[in-house]
Short mmCIF file of N, CA and C in Angstrom, two decimals:
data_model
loop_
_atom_site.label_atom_id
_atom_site.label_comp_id
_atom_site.label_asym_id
_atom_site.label_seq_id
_atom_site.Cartn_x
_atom_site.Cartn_y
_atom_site.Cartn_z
N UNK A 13 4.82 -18.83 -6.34
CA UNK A 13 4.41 -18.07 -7.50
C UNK A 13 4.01 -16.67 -7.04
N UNK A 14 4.33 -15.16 -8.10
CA UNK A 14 4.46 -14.16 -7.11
C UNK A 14 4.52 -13.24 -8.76
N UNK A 15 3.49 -12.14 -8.39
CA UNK A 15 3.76 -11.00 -9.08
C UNK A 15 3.91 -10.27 -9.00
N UNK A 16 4.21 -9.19 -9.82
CA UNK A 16 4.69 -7.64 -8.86
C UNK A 16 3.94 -6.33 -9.96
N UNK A 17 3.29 -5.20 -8.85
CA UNK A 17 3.16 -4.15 -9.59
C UNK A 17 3.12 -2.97 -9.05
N UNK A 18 3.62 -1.78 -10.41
CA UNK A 18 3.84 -0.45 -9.36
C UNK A 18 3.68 0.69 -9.76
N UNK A 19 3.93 1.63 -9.21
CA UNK A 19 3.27 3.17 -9.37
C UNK A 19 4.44 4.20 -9.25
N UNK A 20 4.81 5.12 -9.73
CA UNK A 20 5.19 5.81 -9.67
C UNK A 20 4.69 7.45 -9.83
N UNK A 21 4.63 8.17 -8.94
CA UNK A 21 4.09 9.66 -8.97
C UNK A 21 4.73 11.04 -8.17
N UNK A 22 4.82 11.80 -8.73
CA UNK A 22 5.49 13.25 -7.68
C UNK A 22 4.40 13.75 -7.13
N UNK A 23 4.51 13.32 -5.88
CA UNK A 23 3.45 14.30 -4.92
C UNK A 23 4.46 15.55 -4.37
N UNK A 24 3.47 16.80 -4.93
CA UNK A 24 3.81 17.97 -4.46
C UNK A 24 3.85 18.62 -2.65
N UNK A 25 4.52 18.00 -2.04
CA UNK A 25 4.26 18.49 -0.57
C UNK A 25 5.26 18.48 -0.14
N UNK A 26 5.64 18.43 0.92
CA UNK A 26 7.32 18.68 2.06
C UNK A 26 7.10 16.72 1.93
N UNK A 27 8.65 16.23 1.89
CA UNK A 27 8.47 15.07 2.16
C UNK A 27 8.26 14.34 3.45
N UNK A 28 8.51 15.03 4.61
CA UNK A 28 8.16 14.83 5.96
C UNK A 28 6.75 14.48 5.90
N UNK A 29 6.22 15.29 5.57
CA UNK A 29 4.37 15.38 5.39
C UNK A 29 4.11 14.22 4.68
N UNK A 30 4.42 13.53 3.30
CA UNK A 30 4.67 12.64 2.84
C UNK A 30 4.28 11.73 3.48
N UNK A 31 5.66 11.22 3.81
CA UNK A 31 5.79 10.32 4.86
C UNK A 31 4.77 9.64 5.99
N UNK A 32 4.76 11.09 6.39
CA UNK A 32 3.89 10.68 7.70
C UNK A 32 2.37 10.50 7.45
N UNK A 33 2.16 10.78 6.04
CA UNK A 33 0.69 10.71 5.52
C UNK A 33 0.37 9.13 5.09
N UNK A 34 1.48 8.67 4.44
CA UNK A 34 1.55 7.44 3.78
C UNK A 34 1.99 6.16 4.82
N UNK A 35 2.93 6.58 6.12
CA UNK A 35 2.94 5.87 7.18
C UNK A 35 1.43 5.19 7.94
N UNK A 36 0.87 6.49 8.01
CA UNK A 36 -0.39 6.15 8.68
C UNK A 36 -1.41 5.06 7.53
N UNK A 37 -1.73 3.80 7.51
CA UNK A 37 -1.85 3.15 6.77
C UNK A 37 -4.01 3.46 6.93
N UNK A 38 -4.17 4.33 8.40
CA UNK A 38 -5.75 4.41 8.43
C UNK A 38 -5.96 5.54 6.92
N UNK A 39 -4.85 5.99 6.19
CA UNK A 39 -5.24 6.76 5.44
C UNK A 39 -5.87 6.24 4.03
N UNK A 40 -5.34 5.29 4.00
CA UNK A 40 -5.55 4.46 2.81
C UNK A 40 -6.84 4.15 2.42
N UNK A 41 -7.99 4.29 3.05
CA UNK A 41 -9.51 4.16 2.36
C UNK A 41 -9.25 5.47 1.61
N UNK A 42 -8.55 7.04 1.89
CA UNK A 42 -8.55 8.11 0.86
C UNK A 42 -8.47 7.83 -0.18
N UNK A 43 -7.57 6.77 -0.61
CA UNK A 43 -7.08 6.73 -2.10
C UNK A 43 -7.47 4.79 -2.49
N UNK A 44 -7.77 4.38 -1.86
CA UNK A 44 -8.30 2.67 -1.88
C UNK A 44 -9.27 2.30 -1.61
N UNK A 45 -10.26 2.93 -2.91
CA UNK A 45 -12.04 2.27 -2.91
C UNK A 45 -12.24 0.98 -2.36
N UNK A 46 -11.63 0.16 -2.28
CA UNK A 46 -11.47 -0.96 -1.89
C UNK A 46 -11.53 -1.28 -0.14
N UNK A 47 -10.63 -0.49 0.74
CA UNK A 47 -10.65 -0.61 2.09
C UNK A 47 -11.50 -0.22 2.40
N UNK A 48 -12.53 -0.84 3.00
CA UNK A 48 -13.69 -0.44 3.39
C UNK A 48 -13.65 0.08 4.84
N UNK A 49 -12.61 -0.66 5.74
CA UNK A 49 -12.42 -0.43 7.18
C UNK A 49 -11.03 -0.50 7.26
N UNK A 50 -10.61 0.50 8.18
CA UNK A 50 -8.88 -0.05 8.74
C UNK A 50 -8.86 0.40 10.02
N UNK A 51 -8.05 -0.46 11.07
CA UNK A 51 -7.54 0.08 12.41
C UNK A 51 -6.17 0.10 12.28
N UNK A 52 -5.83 0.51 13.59
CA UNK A 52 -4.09 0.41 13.95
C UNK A 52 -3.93 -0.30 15.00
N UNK A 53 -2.90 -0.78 15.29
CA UNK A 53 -2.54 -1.54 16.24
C UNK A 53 -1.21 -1.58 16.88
N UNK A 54 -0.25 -1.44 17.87
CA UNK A 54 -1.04 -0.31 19.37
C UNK A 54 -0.95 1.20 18.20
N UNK A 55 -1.91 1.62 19.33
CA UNK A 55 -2.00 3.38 19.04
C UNK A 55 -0.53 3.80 19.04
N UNK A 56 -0.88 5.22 18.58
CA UNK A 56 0.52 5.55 18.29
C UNK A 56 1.20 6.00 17.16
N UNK A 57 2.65 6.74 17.49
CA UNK A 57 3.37 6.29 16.18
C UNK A 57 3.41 4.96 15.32
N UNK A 58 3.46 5.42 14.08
CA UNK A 58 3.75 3.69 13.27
C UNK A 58 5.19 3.88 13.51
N UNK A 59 5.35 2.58 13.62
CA UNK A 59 6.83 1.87 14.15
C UNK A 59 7.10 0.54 13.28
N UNK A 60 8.09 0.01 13.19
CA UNK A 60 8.29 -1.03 12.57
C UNK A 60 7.65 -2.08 13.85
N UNK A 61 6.35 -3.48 13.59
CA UNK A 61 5.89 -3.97 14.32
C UNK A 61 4.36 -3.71 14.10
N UNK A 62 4.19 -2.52 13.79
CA UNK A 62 2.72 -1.80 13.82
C UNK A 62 2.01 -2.50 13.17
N UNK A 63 0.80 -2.95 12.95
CA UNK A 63 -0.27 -3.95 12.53
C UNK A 63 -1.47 -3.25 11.52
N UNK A 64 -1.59 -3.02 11.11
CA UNK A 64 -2.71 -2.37 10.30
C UNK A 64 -4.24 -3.83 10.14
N UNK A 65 -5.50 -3.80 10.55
CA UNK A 65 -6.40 -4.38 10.26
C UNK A 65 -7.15 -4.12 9.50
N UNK A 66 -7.30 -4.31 8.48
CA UNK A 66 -8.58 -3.75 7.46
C UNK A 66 -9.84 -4.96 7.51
N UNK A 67 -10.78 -4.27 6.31
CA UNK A 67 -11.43 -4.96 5.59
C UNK A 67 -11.55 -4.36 4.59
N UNK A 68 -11.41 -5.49 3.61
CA UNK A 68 -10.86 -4.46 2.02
C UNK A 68 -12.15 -5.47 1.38
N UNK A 69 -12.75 -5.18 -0.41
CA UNK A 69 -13.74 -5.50 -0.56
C UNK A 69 -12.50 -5.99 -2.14
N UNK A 70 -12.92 -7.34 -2.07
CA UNK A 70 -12.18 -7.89 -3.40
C UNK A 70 -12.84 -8.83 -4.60
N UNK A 71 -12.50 -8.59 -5.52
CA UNK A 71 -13.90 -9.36 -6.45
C UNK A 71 -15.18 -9.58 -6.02
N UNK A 72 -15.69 -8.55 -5.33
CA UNK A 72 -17.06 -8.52 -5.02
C UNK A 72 -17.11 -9.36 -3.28
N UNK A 73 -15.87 -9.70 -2.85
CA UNK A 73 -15.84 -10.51 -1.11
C UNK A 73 -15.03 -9.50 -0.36
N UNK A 74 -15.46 -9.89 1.05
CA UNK A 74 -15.22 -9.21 1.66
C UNK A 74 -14.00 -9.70 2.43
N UNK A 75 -13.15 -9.31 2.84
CA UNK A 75 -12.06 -9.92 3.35
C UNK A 75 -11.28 -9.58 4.45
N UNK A 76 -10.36 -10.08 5.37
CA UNK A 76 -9.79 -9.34 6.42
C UNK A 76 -7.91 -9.52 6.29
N UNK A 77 -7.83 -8.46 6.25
CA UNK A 77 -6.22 -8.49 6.02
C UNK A 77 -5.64 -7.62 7.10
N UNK A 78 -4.83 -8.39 7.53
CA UNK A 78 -3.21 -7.63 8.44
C UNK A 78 -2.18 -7.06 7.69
N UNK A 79 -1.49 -5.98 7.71
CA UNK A 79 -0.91 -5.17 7.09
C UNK A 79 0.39 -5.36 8.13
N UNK A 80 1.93 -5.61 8.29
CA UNK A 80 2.88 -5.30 8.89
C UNK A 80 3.53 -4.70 9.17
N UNK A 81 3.71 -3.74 9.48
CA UNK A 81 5.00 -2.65 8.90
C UNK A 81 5.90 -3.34 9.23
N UNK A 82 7.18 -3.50 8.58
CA UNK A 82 8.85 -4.33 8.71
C UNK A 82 9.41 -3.26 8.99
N UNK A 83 9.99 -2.39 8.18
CA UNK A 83 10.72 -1.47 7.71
C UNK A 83 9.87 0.35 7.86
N UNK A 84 10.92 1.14 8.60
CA UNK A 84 10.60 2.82 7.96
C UNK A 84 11.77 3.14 8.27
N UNK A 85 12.22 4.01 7.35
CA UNK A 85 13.56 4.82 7.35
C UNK A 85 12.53 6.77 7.36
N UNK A 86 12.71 7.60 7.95
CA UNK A 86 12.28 8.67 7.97
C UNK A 86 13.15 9.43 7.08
N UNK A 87 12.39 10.08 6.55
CA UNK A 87 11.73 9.92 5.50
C UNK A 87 11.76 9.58 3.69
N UNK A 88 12.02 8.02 3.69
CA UNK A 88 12.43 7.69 2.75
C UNK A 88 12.21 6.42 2.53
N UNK A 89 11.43 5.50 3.64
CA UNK A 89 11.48 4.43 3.36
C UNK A 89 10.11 3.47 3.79
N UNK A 90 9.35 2.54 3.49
CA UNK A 90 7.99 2.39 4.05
C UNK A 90 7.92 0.80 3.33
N UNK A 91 8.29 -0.14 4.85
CA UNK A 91 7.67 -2.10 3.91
C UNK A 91 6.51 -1.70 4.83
N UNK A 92 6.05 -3.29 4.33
CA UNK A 92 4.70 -3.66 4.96
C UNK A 92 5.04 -5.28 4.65
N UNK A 93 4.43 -6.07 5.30
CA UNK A 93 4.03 -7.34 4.42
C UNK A 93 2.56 -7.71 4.71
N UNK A 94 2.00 -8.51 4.29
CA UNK A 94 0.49 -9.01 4.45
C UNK A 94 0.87 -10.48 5.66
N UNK A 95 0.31 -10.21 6.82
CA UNK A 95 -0.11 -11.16 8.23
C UNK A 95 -1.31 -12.27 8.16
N UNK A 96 -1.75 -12.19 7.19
CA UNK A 96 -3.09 -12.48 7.15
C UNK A 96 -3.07 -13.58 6.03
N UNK A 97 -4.02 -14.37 6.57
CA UNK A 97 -3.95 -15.78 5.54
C UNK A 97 -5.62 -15.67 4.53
N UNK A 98 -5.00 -15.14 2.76
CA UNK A 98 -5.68 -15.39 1.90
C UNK A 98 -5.39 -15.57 1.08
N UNK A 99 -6.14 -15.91 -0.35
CA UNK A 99 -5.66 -17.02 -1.61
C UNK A 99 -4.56 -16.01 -1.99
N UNK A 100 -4.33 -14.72 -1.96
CA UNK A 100 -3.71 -13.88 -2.66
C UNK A 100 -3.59 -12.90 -1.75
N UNK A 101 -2.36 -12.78 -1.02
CA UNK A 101 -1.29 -11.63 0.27
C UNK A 101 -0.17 -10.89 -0.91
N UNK A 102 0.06 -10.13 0.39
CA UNK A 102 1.39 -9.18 -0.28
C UNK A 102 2.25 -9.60 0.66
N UNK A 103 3.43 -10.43 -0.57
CA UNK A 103 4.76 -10.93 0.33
C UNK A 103 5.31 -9.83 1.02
N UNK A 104 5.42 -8.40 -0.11
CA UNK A 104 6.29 -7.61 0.77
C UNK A 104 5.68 -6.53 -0.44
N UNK A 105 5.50 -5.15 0.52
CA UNK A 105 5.17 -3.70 -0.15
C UNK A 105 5.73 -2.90 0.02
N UNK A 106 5.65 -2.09 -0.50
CA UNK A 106 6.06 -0.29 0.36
C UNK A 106 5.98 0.78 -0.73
N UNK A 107 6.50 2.17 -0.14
CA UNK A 107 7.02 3.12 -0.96
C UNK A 107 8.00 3.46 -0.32
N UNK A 108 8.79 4.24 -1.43
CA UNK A 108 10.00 4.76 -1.47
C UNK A 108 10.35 5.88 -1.66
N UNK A 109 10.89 6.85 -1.16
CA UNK A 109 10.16 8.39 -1.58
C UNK A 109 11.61 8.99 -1.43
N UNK A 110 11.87 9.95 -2.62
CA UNK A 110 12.99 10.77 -3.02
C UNK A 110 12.53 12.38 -3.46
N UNK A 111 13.72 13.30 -3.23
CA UNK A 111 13.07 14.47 -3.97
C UNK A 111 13.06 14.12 -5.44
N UNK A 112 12.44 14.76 -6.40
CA UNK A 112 12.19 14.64 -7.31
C UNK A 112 13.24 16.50 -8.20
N UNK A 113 13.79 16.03 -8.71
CA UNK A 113 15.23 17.08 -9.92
C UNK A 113 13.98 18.45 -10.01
N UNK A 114 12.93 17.84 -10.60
CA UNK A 114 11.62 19.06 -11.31
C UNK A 114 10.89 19.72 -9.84
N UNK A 115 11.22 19.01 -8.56
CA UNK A 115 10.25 19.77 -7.01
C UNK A 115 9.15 19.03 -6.81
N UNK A 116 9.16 18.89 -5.83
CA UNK A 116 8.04 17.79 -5.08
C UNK A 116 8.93 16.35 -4.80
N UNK A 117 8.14 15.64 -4.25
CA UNK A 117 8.50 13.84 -4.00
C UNK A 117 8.27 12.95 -4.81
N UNK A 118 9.12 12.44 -5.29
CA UNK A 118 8.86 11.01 -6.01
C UNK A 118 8.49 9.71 -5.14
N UNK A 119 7.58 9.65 -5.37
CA UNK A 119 6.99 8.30 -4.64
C UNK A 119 6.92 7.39 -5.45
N UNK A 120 7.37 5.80 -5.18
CA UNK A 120 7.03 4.88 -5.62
C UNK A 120 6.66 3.62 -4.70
N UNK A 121 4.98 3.29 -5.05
CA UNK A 121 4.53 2.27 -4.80
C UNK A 121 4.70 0.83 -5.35
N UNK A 122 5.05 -0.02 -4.25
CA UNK A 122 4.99 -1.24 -4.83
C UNK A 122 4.66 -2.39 -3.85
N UNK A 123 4.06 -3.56 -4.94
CA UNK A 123 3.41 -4.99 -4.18
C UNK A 123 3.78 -5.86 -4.53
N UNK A 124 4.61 -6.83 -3.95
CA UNK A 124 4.33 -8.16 -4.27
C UNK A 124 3.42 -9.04 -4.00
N UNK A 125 2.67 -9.68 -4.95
CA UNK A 125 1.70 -10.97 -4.62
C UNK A 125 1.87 -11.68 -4.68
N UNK A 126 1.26 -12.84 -3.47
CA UNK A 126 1.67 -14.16 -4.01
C UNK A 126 0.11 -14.86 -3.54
N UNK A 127 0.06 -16.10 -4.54
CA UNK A 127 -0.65 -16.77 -4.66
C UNK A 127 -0.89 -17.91 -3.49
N UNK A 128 -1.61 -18.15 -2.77
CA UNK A 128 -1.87 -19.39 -2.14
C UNK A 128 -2.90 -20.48 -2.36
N UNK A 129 -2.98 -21.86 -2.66
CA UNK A 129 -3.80 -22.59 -2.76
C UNK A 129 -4.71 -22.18 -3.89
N UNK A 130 -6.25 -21.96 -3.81
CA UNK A 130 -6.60 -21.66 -5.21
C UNK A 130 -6.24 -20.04 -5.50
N UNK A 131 -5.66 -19.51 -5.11
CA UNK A 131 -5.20 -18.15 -5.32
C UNK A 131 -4.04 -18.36 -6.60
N UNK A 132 -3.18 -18.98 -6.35
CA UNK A 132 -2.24 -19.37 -6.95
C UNK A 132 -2.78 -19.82 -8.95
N UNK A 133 -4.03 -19.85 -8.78
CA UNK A 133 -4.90 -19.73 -10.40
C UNK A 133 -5.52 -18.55 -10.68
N UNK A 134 -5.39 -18.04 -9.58
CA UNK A 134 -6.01 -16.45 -9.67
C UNK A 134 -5.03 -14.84 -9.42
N UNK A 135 -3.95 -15.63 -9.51
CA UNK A 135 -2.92 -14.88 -9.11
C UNK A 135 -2.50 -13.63 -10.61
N UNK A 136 -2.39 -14.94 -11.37
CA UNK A 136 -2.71 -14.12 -13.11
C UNK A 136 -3.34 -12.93 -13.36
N UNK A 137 -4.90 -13.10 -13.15
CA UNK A 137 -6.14 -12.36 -13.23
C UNK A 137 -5.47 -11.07 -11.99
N UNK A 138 -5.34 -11.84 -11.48
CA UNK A 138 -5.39 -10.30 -9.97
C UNK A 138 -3.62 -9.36 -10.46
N UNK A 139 -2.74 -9.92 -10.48
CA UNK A 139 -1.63 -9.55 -10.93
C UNK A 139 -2.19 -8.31 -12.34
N UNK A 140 -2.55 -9.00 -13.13
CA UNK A 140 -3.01 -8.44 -14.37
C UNK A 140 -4.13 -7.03 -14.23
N UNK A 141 -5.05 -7.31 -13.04
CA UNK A 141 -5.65 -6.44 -12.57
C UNK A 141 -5.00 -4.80 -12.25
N UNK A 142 -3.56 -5.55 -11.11
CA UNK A 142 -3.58 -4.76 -10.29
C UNK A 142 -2.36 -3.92 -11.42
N UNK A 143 -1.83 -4.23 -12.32
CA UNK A 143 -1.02 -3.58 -12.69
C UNK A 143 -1.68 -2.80 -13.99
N UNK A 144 -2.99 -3.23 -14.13
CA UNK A 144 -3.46 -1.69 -15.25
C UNK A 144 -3.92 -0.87 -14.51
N UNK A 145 -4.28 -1.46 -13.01
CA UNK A 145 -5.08 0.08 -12.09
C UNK A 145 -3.15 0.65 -11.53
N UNK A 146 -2.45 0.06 -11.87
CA UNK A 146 -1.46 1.03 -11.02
C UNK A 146 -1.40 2.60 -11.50
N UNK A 147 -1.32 2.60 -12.45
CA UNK A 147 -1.46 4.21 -12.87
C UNK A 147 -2.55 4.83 -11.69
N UNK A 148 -3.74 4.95 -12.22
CA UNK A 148 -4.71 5.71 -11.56
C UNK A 148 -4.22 4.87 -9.83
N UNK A 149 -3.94 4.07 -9.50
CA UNK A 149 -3.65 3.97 -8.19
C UNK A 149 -2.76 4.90 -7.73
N UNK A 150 -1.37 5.05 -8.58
CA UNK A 150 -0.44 5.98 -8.18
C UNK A 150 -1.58 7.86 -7.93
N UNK A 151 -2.11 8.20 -9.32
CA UNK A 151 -2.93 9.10 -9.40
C UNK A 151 -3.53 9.63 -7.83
N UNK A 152 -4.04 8.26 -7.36
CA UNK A 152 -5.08 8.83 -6.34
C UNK A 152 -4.48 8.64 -5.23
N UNK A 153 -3.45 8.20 -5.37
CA UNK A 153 -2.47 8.38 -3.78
C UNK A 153 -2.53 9.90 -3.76
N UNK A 154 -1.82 10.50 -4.87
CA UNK A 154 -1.27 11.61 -5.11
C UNK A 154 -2.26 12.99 -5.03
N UNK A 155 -3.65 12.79 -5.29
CA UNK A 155 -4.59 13.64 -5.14
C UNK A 155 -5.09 13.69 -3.61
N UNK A 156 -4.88 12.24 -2.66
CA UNK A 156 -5.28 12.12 -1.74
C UNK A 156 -4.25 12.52 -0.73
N UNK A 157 -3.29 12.52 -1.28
CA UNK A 157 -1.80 13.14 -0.32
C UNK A 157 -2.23 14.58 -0.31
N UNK A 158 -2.31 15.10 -1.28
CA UNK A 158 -2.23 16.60 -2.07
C UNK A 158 -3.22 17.53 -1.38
N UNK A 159 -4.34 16.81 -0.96
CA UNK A 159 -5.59 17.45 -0.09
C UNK A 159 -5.43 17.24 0.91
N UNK A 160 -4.96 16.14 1.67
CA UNK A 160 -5.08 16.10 3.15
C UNK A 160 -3.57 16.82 3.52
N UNK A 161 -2.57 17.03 2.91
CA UNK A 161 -1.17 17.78 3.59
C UNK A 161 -1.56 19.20 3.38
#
């Protein structure tokens, strides 16, 4: 059982910059009230292999998630999957980033969830969650790209 939700936004910057902003996954407390902590794993370029460790803060718990990178195409392409065993992982994520006809990058974010064990009753609720914050999620990628490039 598995839901999906997503974002779409034109961040105004060089898409190289992009890229390499949204690669680095330690960036993600900028725009994800939620990550409370993230490392990388080895140092370095992100590479397909690269490990991301957080601790992200979810219905009020605290939690520890592995982040994967699978996939990067420069500059245009960004998976991830979730390593980490909880009621509710991301089978498979990423963004996808194009020029945009009007100037700037079209970015699009996306997650799949899936449910495990009692997750799999909560999968609804969190699915349902995550796809009315996608707007303002896309939003604050885009403000958080916009200041740090």
């Amino acid at each position: 059982m598995s839901t999906e939700f997503e974002a779409t936004v034109i961040i105004d910057r060089p898409v190289d910059a992009v890229f390499t902003y949204l690669a680095d996954g330690r960036n993600d407390p900028d725009f994800s009230p939620r990550v409370l902590k993230i490392d990388k794993s080895p140092d370095g370029a992100t590479t397909a292999g690269t490990v991301f460790h957080s601790t992200v803060k979810d219905a009020g718990m605290r939690t520890q998630r592995d982040f994967e990178i699978t996939e990067l195409t420069t500059p245009t392409l960004i998976r991830w999957r979730e390593a980490s065993h909880n009621p509710i992982t991301v089978r498979e994520g990423g963004y996808d980033l194009e020029p945009d006809p009007g100037g700037g990058i079209r970015v699009r974010l996306f997650n799949v969830l899936e449910g495990h064990g009692i997750g799999r009753l909560l999968l609804l609720l969190a699915g349902g969650a995550s796809r009315k914050d996608a707007p303002d999620f896309g939003r604050r990628i885009k403000a958080a790209a916009e200041r740090a490039i």
